[in-house]
PDB file of C-alpha atoms in Angstrom:
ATOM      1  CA  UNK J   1      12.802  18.649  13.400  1.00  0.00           C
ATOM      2  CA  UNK J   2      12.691  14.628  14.068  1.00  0.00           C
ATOM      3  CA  UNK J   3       8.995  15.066  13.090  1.00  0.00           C
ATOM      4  CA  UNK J   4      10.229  15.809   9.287  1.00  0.00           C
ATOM      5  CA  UNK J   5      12.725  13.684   9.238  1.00  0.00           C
ATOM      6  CA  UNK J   6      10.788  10.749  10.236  1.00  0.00           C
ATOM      7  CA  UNK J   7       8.409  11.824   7.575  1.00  0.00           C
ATOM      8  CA  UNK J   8      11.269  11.897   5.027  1.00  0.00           C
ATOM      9  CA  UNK J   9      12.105   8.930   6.218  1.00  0.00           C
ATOM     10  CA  UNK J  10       8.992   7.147   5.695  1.00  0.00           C
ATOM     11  CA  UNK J  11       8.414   9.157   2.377  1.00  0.00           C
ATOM     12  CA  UNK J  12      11.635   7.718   1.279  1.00  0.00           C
ATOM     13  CA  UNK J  13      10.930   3.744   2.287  1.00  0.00           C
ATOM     14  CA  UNK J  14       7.824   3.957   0.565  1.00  0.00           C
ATOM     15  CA  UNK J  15       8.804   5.617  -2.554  1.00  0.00           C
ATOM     16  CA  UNK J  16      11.943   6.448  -3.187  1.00  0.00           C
ATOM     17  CA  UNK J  17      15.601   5.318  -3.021  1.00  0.00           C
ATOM     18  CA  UNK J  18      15.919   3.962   0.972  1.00  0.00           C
ATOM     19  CA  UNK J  19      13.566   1.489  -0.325  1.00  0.00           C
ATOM     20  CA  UNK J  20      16.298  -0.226  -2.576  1.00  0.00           C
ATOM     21  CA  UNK J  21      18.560  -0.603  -0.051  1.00  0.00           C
ATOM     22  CA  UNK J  22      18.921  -2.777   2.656  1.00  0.00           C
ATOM     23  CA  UNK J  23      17.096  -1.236   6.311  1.00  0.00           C
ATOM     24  CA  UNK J  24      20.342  -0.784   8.023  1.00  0.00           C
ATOM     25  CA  UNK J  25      22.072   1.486   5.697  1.00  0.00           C
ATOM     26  CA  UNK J  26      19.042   3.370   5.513  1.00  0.00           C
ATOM     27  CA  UNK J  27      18.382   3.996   9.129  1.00  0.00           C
ATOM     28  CA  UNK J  28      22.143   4.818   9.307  1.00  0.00           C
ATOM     29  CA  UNK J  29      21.954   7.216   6.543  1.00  0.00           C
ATOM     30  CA  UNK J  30      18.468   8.566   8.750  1.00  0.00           C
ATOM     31  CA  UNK J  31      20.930   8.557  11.705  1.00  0.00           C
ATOM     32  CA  UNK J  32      24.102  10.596  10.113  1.00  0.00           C
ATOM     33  CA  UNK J  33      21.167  12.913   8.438  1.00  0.00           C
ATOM     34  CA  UNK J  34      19.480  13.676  12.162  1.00  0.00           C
ATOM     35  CA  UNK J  35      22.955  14.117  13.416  1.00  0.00           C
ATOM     36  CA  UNK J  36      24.178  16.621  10.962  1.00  0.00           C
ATOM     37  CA  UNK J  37      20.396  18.390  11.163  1.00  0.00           C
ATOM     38  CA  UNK J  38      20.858  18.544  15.209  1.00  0.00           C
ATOM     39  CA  UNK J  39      24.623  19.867  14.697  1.00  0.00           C
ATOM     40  CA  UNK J  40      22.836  22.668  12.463  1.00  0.00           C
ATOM     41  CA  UNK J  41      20.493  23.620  14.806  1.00  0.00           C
ATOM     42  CA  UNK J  42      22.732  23.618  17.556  1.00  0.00           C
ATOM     43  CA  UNK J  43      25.279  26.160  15.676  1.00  0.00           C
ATOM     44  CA  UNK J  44      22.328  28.420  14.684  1.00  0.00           C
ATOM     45  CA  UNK J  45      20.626  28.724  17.813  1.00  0.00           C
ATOM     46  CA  UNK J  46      24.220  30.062  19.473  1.00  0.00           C
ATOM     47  CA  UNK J  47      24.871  32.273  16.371  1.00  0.00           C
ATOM     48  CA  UNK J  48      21.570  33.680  16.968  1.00  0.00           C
ATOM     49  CA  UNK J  49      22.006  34.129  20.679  1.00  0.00           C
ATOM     50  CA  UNK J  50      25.334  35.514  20.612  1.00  0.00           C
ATOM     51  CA  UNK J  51      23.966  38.404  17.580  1.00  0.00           C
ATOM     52  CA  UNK J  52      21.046  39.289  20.744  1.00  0.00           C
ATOM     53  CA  UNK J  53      23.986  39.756  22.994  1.00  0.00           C
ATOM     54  CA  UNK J  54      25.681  42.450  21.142  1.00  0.00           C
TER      55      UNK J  54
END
């Protein structure tokens, strides 16, 4: 999951938006993105665990 978002990441600098903005915001935007993504994956991997357990 870092892998792709380190890809968008770069995809982004190069092309898109992040590269109109100043680096900080961006890698604080990449930060609050990788936190919310790890938050996701944490929830789903114990609602998935708890459904085996029933």
């Amino acid at each position: 999951m870092f892998f792709l978002v380190l890809a968008l990441f770069l995809l982004g600098v190069l092309t898109g938006t992040a590269a109109h903005v100043p680096l900080p915001v961006t890698l604080v935007s990449a930060a609050a993105i990788l936190a919310w993504l790890g938050v996701f994956a944490v929830r789903e991997r114990e609602r998935r665990a708890h459904r085996r357990n029933r």
